[in-house]
Coordinates of C-alpha atoms and ligand atoms in Angstrom, one line a residue:
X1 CA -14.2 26.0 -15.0
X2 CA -12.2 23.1 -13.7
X3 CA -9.2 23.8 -12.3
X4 CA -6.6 22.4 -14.3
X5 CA -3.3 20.5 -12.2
X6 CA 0.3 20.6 -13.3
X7 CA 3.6 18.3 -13.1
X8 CA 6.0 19.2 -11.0
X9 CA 9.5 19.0 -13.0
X10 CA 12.4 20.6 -12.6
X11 CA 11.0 22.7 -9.3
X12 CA 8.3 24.5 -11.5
X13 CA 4.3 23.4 -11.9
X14 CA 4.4 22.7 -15.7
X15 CA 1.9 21.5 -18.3
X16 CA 2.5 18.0 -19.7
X17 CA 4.8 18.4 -22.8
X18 CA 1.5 16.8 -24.6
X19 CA -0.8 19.2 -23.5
X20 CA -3.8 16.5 -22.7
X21 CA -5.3 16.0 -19.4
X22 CA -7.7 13.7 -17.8
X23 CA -10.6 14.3 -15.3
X24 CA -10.6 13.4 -12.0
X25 CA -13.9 12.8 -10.5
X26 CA -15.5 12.7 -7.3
X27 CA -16.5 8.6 -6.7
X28 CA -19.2 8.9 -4.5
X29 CA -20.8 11.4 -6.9
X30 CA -19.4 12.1 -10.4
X31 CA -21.1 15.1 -11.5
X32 CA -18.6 16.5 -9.2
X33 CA -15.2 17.1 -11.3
X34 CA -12.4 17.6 -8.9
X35 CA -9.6 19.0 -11.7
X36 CA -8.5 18.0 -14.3
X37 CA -5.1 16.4 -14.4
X38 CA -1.8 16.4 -16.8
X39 CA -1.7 13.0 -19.2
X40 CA 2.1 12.5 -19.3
X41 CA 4.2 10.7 -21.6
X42 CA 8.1 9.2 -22.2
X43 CA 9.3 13.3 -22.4
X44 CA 7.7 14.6 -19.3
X45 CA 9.3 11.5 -17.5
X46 CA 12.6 11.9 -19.2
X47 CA 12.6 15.8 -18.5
X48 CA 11.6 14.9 -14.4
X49 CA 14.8 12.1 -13.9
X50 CA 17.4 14.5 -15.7
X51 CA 16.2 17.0 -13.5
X52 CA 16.4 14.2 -10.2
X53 CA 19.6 13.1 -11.7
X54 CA 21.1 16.7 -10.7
X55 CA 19.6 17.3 -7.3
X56 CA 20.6 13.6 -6.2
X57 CA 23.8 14.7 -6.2
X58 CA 23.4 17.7 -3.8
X59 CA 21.1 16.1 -1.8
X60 CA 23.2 12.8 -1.1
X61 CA 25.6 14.6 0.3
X62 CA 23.2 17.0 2.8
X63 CA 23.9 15.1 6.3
X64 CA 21.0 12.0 6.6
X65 CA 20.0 14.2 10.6
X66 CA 19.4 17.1 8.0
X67 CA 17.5 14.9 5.8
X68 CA 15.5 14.1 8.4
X69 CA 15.1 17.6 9.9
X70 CA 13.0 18.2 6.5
X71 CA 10.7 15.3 7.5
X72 CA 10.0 16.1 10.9
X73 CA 8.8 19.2 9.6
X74 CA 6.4 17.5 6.9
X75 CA 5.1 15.3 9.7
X76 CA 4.3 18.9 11.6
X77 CA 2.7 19.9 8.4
X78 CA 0.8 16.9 7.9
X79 CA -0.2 17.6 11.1
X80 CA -1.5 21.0 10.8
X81 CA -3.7 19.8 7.6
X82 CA -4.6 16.7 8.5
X83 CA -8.4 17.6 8.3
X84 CA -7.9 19.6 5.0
X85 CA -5.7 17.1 3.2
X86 CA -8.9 14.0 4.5
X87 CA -11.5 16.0 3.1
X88 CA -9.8 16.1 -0.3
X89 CA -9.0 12.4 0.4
X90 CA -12.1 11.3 0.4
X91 CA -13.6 13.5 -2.2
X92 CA -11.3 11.9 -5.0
X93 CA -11.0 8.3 -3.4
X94 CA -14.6 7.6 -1.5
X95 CA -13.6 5.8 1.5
X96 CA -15.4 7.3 4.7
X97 CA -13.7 10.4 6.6
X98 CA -12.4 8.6 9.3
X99 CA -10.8 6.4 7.2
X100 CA -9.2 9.1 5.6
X101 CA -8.0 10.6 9.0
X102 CA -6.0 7.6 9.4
X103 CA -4.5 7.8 6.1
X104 CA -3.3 10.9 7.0
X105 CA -2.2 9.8 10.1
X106 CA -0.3 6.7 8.5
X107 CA 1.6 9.6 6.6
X108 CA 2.4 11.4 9.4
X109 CA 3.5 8.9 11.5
X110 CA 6.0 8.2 8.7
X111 CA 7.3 11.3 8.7
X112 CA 8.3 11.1 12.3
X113 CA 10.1 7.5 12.1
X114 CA 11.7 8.9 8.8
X115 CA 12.6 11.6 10.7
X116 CA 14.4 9.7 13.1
X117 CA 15.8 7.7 11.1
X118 CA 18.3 10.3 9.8
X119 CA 20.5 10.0 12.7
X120 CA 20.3 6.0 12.6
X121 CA 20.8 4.5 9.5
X122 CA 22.8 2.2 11.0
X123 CA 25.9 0.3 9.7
X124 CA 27.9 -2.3 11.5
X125 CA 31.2 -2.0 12.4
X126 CA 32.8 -5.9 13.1
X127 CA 36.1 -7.5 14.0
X128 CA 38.3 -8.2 11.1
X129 CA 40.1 -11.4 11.2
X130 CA 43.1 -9.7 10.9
X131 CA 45.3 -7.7 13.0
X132 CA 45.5 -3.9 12.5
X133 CA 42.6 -3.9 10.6
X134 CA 39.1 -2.2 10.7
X135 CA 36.2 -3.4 9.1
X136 CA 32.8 -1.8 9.0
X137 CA 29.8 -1.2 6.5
X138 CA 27.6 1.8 5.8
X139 CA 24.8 3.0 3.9
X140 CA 25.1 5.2 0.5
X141 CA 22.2 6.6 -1.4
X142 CA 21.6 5.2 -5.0
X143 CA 20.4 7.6 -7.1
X144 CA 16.8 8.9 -8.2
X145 CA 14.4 6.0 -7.8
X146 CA 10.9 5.5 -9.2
X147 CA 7.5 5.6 -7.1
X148 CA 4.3 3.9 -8.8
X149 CA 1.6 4.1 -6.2
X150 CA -2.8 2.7 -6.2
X151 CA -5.9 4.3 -5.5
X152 CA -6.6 3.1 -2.5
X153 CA -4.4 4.7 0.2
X154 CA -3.3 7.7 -1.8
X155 CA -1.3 9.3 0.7
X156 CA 0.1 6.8 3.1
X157 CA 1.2 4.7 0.2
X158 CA 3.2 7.6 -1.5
X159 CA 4.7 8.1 2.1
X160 CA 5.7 5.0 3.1
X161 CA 7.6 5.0 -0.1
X162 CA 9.1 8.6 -0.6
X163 CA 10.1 9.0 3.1
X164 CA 12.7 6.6 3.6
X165 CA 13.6 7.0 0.3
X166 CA 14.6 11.0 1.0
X167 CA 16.2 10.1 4.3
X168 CA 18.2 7.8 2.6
X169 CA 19.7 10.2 0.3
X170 CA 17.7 9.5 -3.0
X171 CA 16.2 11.9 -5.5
X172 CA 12.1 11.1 -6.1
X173 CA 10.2 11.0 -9.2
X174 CA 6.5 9.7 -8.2
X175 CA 3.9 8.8 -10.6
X176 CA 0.3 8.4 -8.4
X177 CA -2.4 6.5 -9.3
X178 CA -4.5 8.3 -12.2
X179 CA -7.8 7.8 -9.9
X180 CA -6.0 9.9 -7.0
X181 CA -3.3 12.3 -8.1
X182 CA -4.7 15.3 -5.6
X183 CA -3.8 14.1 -2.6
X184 CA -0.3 13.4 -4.0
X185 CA -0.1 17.5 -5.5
X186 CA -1.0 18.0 -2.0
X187 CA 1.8 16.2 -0.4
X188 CA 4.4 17.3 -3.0
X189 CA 3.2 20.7 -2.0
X190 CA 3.7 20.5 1.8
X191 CA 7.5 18.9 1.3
X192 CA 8.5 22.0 -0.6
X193 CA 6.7 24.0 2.1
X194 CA 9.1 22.0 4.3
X195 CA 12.0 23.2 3.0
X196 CA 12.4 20.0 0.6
X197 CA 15.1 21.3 -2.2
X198 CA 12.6 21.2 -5.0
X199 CA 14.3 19.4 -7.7
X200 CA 14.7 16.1 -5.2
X201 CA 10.8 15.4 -5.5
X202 CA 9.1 15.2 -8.9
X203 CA 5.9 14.9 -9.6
X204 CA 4.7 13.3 -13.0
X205 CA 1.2 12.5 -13.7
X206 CA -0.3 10.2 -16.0
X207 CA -1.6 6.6 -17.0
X208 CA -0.2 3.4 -16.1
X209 CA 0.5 2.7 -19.4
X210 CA 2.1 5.6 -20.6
X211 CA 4.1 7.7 -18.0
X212 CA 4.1 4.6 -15.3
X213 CA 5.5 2.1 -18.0
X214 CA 7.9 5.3 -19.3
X215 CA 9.6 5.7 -15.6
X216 CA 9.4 2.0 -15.2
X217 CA 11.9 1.2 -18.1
X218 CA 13.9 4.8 -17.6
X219 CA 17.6 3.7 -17.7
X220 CA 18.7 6.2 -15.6
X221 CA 16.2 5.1 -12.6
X222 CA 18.0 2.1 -11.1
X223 CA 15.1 1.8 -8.2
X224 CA 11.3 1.2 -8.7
X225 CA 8.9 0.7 -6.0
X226 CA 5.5 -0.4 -7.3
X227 CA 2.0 -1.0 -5.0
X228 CA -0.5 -2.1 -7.1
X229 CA -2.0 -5.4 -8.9
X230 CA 0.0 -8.8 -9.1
X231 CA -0.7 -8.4 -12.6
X232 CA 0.9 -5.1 -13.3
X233 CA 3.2 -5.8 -10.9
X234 CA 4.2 -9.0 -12.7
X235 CA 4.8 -6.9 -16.1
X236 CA 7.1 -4.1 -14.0
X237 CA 8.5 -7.4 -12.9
X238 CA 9.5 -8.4 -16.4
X239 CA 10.7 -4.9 -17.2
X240 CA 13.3 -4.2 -14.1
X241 CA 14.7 -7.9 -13.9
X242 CA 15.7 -7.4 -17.9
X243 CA 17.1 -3.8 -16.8
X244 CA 18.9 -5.1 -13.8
X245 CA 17.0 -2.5 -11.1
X246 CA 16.1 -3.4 -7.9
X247 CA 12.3 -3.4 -7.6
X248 CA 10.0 -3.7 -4.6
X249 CA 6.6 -4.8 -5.1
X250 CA 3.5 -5.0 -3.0
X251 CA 0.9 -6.6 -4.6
X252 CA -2.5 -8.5 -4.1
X253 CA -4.3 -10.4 -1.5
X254 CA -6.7 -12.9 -0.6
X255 CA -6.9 -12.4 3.2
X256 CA -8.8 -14.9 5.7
X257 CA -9.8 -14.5 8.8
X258 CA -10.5 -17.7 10.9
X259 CA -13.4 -17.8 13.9
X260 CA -12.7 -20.8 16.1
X261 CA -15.7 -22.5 17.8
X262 CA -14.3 -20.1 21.7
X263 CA -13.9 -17.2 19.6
X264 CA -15.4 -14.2 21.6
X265 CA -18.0 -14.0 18.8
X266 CA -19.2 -10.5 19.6
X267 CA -15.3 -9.3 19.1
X268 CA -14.9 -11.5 15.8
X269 CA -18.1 -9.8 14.4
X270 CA -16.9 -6.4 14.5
X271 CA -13.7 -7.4 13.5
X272 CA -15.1 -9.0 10.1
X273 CA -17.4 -5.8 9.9
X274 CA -14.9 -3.5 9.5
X275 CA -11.8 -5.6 7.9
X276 CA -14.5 -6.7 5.2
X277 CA -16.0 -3.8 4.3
X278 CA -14.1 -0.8 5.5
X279 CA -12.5 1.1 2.6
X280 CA -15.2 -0.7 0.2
X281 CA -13.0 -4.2 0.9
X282 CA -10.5 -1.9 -1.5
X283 CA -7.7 -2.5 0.9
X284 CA -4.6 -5.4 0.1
X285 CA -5.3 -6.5 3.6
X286 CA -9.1 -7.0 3.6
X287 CA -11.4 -9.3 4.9
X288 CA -12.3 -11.4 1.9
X289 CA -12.4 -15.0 3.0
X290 CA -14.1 -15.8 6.4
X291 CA -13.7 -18.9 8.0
X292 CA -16.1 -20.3 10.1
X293 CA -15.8 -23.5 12.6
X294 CA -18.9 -25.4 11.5
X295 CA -19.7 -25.3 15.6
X296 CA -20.6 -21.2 15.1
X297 CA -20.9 -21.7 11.4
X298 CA -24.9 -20.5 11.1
X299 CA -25.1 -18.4 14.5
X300 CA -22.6 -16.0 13.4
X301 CA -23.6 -15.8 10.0
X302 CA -26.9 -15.2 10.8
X303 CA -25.5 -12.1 13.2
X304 CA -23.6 -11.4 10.1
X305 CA -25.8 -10.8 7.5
X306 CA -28.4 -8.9 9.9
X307 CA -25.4 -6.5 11.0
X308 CA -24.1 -6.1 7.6
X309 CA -27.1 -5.3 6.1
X310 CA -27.6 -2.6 8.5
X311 CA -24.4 -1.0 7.3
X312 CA -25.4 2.7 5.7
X313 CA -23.9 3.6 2.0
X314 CA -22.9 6.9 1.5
X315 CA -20.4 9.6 0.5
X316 CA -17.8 9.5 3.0
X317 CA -17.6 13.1 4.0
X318 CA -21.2 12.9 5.5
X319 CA -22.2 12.0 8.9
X320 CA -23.7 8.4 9.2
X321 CA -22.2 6.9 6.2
X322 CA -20.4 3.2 7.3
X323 CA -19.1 2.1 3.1
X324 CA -18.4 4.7 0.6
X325 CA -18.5 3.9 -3.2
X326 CA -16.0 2.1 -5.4
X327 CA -13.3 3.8 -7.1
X328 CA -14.6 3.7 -10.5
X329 CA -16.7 1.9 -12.7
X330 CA -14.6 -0.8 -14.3
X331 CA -14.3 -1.7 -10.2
X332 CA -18.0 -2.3 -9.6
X333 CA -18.4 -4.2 -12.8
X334 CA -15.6 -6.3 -11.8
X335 CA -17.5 -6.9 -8.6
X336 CA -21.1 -7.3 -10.6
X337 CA -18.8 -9.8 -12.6
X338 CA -18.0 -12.1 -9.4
X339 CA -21.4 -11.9 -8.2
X340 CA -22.6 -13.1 -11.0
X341 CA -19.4 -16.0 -10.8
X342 CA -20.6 -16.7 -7.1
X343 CA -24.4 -17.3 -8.5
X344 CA -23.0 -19.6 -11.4
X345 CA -20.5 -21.6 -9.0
X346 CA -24.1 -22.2 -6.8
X347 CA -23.1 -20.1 -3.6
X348 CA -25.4 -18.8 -1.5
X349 CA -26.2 -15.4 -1.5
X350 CA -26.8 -14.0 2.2
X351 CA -26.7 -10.9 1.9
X352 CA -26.6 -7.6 -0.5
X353 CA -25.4 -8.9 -4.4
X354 CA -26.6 -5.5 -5.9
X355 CA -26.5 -2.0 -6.5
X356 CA -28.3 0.1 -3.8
X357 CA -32.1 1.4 -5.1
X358 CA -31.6 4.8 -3.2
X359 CA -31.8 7.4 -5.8
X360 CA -29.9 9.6 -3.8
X361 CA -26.6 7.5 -4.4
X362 CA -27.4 7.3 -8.5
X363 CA -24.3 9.2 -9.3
X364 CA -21.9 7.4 -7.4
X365 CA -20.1 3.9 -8.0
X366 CA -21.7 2.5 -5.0
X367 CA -22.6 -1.2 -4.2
X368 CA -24.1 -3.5 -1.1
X369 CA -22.1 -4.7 0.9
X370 CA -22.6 -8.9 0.0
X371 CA -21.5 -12.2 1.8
X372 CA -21.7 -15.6 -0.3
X373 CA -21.3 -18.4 2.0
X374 CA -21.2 -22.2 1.5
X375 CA -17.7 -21.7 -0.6
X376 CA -15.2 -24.3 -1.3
X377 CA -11.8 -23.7 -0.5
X378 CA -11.3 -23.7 -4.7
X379 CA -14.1 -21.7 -5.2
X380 CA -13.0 -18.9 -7.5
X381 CA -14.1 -16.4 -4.7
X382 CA -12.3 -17.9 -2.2
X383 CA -9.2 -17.9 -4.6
X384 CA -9.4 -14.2 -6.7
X385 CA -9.4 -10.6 -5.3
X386 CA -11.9 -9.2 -6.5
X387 CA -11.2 -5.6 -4.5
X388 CA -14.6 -4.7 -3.4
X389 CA -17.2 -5.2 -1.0
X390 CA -17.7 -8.8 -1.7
X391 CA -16.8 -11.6 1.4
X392 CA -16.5 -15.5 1.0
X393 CA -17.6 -17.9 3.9
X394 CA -16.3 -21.0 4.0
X395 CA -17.2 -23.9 7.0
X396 CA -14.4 -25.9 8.4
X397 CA -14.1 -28.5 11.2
X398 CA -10.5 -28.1 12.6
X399 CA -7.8 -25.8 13.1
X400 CA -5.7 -27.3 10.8
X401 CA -8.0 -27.8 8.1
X402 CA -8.7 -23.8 8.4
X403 CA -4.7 -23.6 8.1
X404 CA -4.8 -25.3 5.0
X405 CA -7.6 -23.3 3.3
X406 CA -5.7 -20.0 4.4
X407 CA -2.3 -21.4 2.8
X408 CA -4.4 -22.5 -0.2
X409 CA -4.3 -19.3 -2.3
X410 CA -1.6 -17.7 -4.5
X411 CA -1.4 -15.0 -2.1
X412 CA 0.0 -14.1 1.2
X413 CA -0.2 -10.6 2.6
X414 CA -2.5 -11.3 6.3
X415 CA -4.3 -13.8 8.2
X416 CA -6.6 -13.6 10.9
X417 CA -7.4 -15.8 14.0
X418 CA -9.9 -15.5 16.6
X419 CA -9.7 -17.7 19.5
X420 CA -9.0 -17.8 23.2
X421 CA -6.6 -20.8 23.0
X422 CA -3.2 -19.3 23.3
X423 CA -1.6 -22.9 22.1
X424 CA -3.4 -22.0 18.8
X425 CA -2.6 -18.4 18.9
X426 CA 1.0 -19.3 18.5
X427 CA 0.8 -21.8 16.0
X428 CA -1.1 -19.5 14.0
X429 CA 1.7 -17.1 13.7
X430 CA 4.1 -20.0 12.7
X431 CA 1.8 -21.6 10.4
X432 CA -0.3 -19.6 8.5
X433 CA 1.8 -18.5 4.9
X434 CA 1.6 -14.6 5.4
X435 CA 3.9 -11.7 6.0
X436 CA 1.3 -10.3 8.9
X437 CA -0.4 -12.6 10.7
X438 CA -3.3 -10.8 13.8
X439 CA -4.9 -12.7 16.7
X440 CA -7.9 -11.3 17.6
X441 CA -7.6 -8.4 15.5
X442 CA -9.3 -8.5 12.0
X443 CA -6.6 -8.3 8.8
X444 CA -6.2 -5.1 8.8
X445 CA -4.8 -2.6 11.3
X446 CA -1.0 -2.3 10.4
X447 CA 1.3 0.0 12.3
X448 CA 3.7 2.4 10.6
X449 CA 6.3 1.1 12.4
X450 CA 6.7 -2.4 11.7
X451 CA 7.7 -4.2 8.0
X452 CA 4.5 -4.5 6.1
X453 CA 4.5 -6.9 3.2
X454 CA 3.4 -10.2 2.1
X455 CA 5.0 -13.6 0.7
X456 CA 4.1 -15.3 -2.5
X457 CA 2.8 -13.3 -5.1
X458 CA 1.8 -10.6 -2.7
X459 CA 5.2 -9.1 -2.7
X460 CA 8.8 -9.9 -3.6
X461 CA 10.6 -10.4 -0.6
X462 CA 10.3 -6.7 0.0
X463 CA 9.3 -5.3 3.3
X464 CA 7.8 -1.2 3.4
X465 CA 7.2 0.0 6.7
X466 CA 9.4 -0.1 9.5
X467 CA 13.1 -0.7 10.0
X468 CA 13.4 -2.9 6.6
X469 CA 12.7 -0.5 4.1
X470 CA 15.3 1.7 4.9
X471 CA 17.4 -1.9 3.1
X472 CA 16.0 -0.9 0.4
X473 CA 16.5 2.6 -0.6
X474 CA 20.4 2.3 0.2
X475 CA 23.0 0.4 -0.9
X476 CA 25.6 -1.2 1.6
X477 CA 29.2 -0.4 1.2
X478 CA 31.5 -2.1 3.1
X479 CA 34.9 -0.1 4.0
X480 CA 38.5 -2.2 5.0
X481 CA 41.4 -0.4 6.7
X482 CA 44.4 -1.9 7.1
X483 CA 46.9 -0.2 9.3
X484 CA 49.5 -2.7 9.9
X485 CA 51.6 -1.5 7.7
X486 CA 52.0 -5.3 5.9
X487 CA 50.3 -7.4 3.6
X488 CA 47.6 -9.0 5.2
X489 CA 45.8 -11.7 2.7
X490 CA 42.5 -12.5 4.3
X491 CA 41.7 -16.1 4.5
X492 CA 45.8 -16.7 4.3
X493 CA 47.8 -14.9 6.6
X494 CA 44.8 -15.4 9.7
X495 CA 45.8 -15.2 13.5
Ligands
NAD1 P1 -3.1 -1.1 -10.5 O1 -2.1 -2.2 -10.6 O2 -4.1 -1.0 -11.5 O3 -2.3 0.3 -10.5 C1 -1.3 0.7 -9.6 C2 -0.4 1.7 -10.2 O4 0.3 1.1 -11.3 C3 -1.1 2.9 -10.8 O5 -0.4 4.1 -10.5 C4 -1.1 2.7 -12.3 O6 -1.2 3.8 -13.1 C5 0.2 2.0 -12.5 N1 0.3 1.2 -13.7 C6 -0.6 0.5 -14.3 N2 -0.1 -0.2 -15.4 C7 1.2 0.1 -15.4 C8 2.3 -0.2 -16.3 N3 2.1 -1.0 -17.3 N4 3.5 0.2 -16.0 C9 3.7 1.0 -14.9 N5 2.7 1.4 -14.1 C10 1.5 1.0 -14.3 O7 -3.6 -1.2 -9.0 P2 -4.8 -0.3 -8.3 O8 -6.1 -0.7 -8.9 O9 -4.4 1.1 -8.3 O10 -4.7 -0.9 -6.8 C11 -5.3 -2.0 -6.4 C12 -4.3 -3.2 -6.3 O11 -3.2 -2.8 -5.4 C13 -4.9 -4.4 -5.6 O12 -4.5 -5.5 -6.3 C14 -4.3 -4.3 -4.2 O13 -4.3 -5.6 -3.5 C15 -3.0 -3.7 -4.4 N6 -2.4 -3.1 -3.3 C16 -1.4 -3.8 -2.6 C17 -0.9 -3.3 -1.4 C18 0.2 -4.0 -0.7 O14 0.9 -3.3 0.1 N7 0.5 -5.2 -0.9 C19 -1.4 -2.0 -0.9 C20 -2.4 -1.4 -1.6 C21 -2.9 -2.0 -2.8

């Protein structure tokens, strides 16, 4: 038998007020049934924020060093089952163990600067122009704020959001990604083992659709954080700008990395390895455009394709496997779909462009790893993510021109450039249109530490990550005290 997973409302494990579930399978090989999970709806969400609603306001007023005290002992619990909670990770999501690791380890760094945090949250205290008068702002908590999180990082995603937004004061109600709600029961369970009051964090299950859409347009939740599609996020858009909320959203990418004709070629190869097909390319910040100075154009290809092809498939908890599968179905048909668009548009296939033939990967949602080259900028796989194993080559003859191709797409999450010229190093951060721009380093690889986020329709002007997001999950207040004992008009009675 299954085992069957619960909500977690109102500090108990409950069954969906419904009583339908949905499987959860195992990617890399889908006979294996990982649990079944609860299919919320509008009354297990309504039942989760009442319940938020009343812990919010016991836990806004617990000190923010005490807030953080709970974190720093989820960060030593993530700690502890970093291995454990990997292992599950993989299971539901596919991407390769020590992949995973670092999800974790995303997570647990989080905890720590969250942590921390709770004996920051700084406010500013500034001169008023008046005399006998103090001036100064601080941060408040909202209220119980809304976390819709993706498939493809399932724990340092939920972290990145739910941290600061506990340090800050706020009461959670998460709803995961339907194609990786284990690793989020696993979380939930280590911040009540962390001494988390349990009606702060809740816990509801469930489609996009149905219990996303239902939190999403909750009037009592006056914060929603979404990671996920531009499309989706463009309907949650809609939905919290008619309800007033404030809304972060992380969204999509198209992400390029550009080899100059003095790249250190040997360095840009394992770079595009890795930031093209690590996690499947199911990452925001992948690899999925590679620009090529028509100087290196066919050497490095040709290195390319031979060391991509020599990337092993397989499920990510065993030894040797480089790519795991896709998340589901609908995701390799979307990247069968773009194949086929690449074949149409009369790209050339270099590599891969089909499903592996080993029938010991028949059971999972696995796919080569494939390269098109000879792209146009406007080709439609140099301008869609397609969210899969799938890369785009494109030649070009000067730095600039490579500028323009990278600022040529609706998105604008990261950017890549590989050089030795340090005058172009710099002008790469000023001039290529992303919110993370690496030199030398492929797109991927961000820190815990620092904002993460993207401009255009990658995000909303939102940063997570870092010292920013803490903006977010806090409202400023700004406090006057006037002890002169007089009427002091600001703007009127100055000096
Ligand atoms: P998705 O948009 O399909 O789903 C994301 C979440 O939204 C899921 O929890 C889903 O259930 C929920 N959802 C779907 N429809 C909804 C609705 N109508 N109302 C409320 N919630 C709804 O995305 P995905 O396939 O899980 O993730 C892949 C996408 O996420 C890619 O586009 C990727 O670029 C993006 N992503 C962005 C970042 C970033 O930080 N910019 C990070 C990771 C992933």
């Amino acid at each position: 038998m299954p085992t069957t997973f619960r909500n977690f409302i109102a500090g108990r494990w409950v069954a969906p007020a419904s009583g339908a579930y949905f499987e959860n399978r195992n990617p890399a090989n889908t006979r294996d049934l990982i649990g079944r999970f609860p299919d919320s709806g509008s009354a297990d969400v309504n039942a989760a924020v009442r319940s938020a609603e009343e812990a919010f306001r016991r836990w806004s007023r617990v000190p923010a060093p005490a807030r953080g005290d709970v974190l720093k002992q989820v960060g030593d619990l993530l700690t502890e089952r970093k291995e454990e909670i990997a292992r599950a990770m993989t299971r539901e999501m596919g991407k390769v163990l020590a992949e995973s690791r670092g999800d974790v380890q995303e997570g647990i760094d989080t905890a720590y600067y969250a942590a921390s945090e709770g004996r920051r949250l700084f406010g500013h205290t500034v001169p008023s122009e008046l005399r006998s008068k103090w001036a100064m702002s601080y941060r408040r908590p909202i209220g119980v704020v809304g976390l819709i999180t993706p498939f493809n990082f399932p724990l340092a995603i939920p972290t990145w959001k739910m941290f600061p937004a506990l340090v800050c004061g706020n009461a959670v109600v998460i709803k995961p990604s339907e194609d990786v709600p284990h690793t989020v029961h696993l979380l939930v369970q280590i911040l009540l083992e962390a001494g988390l009051p349990p009606e702060v964090i809740q816990l509801v299950h469930g489609r996009g659709e149905t219990a996303g859409q239902a939190l999403v347009e909750h009037p009592r939740v006056p914060v929603i954080s979404f990671t996920g599609s531009t499309a989706t996020g463009a309907m949650i858009g809609e939905t919290c700008g008619r309800m007033h909320k404030r809304l972060s959203l992380e969204m999509g990418g198209k992400n390029a990395m550009i080899v100059m004709d003095d790249a250190d070629l040997e360095l840009a190869l394992e770079g595009v390895l890795w930031g093209a097909f690590g996690t499947t390319g199911q990452r925001c910040t992948a690899t999925s455009r590679l620009l090529l100075h028509r100087r290196i154009h066919d050497r490095f290809l040709r290195r390319l394709a031979e060391a991509t092809e020599g990337l092993t498939l397989g499920d990510g908890r065993k030894d040797g496997a480089d790519v795991g599968p896709l998340i589901h179905e609908a995701a390799r048909e979307k990247v069968e779909g773009y194949v086929e668009i690449g074949r149409e548009e009369g790209l050339e296939l270099v590599t891969g462009g089909r499903r592996p033939r080993s029938p010991k990967l028949r059971n999972g949602w696995f796919y080569r790893p494939t390269i098109f080259a000879g792209a146009r900028a406007g080709s439609r796989l140099a301008q869609e993510e397609i969210f899969g194993p799938v890369l785009t080559v494109i030649r070009f003859g000067s730095f600039d021109e490579a500028v323009r191709i990278n600022n040529g797409v609706r998105y604008g999450l990261s950017s890549s450039l590989y050089t030795g010229d340090t005058n172009l190093a710099f002008r790469a951060m000023q001039e290529l249109d992303n919110g993370i721009t690496y030199v030398n380093a492929p797109t991927i690889g961000a820190e815990a530490h620092l904002p993460f986020g993207g401009v255009k329709q990658t995000g909303n002007g939102h940063r997570e990550g870092g010292w920013e997001v803490y903006d977010f999950y806090s409202e400023t207040k700004v406090c006057y005290v006037d002890y002169s004992g007089t009427l002091q008009r600001a703007q009127i009675d100055n000096y």
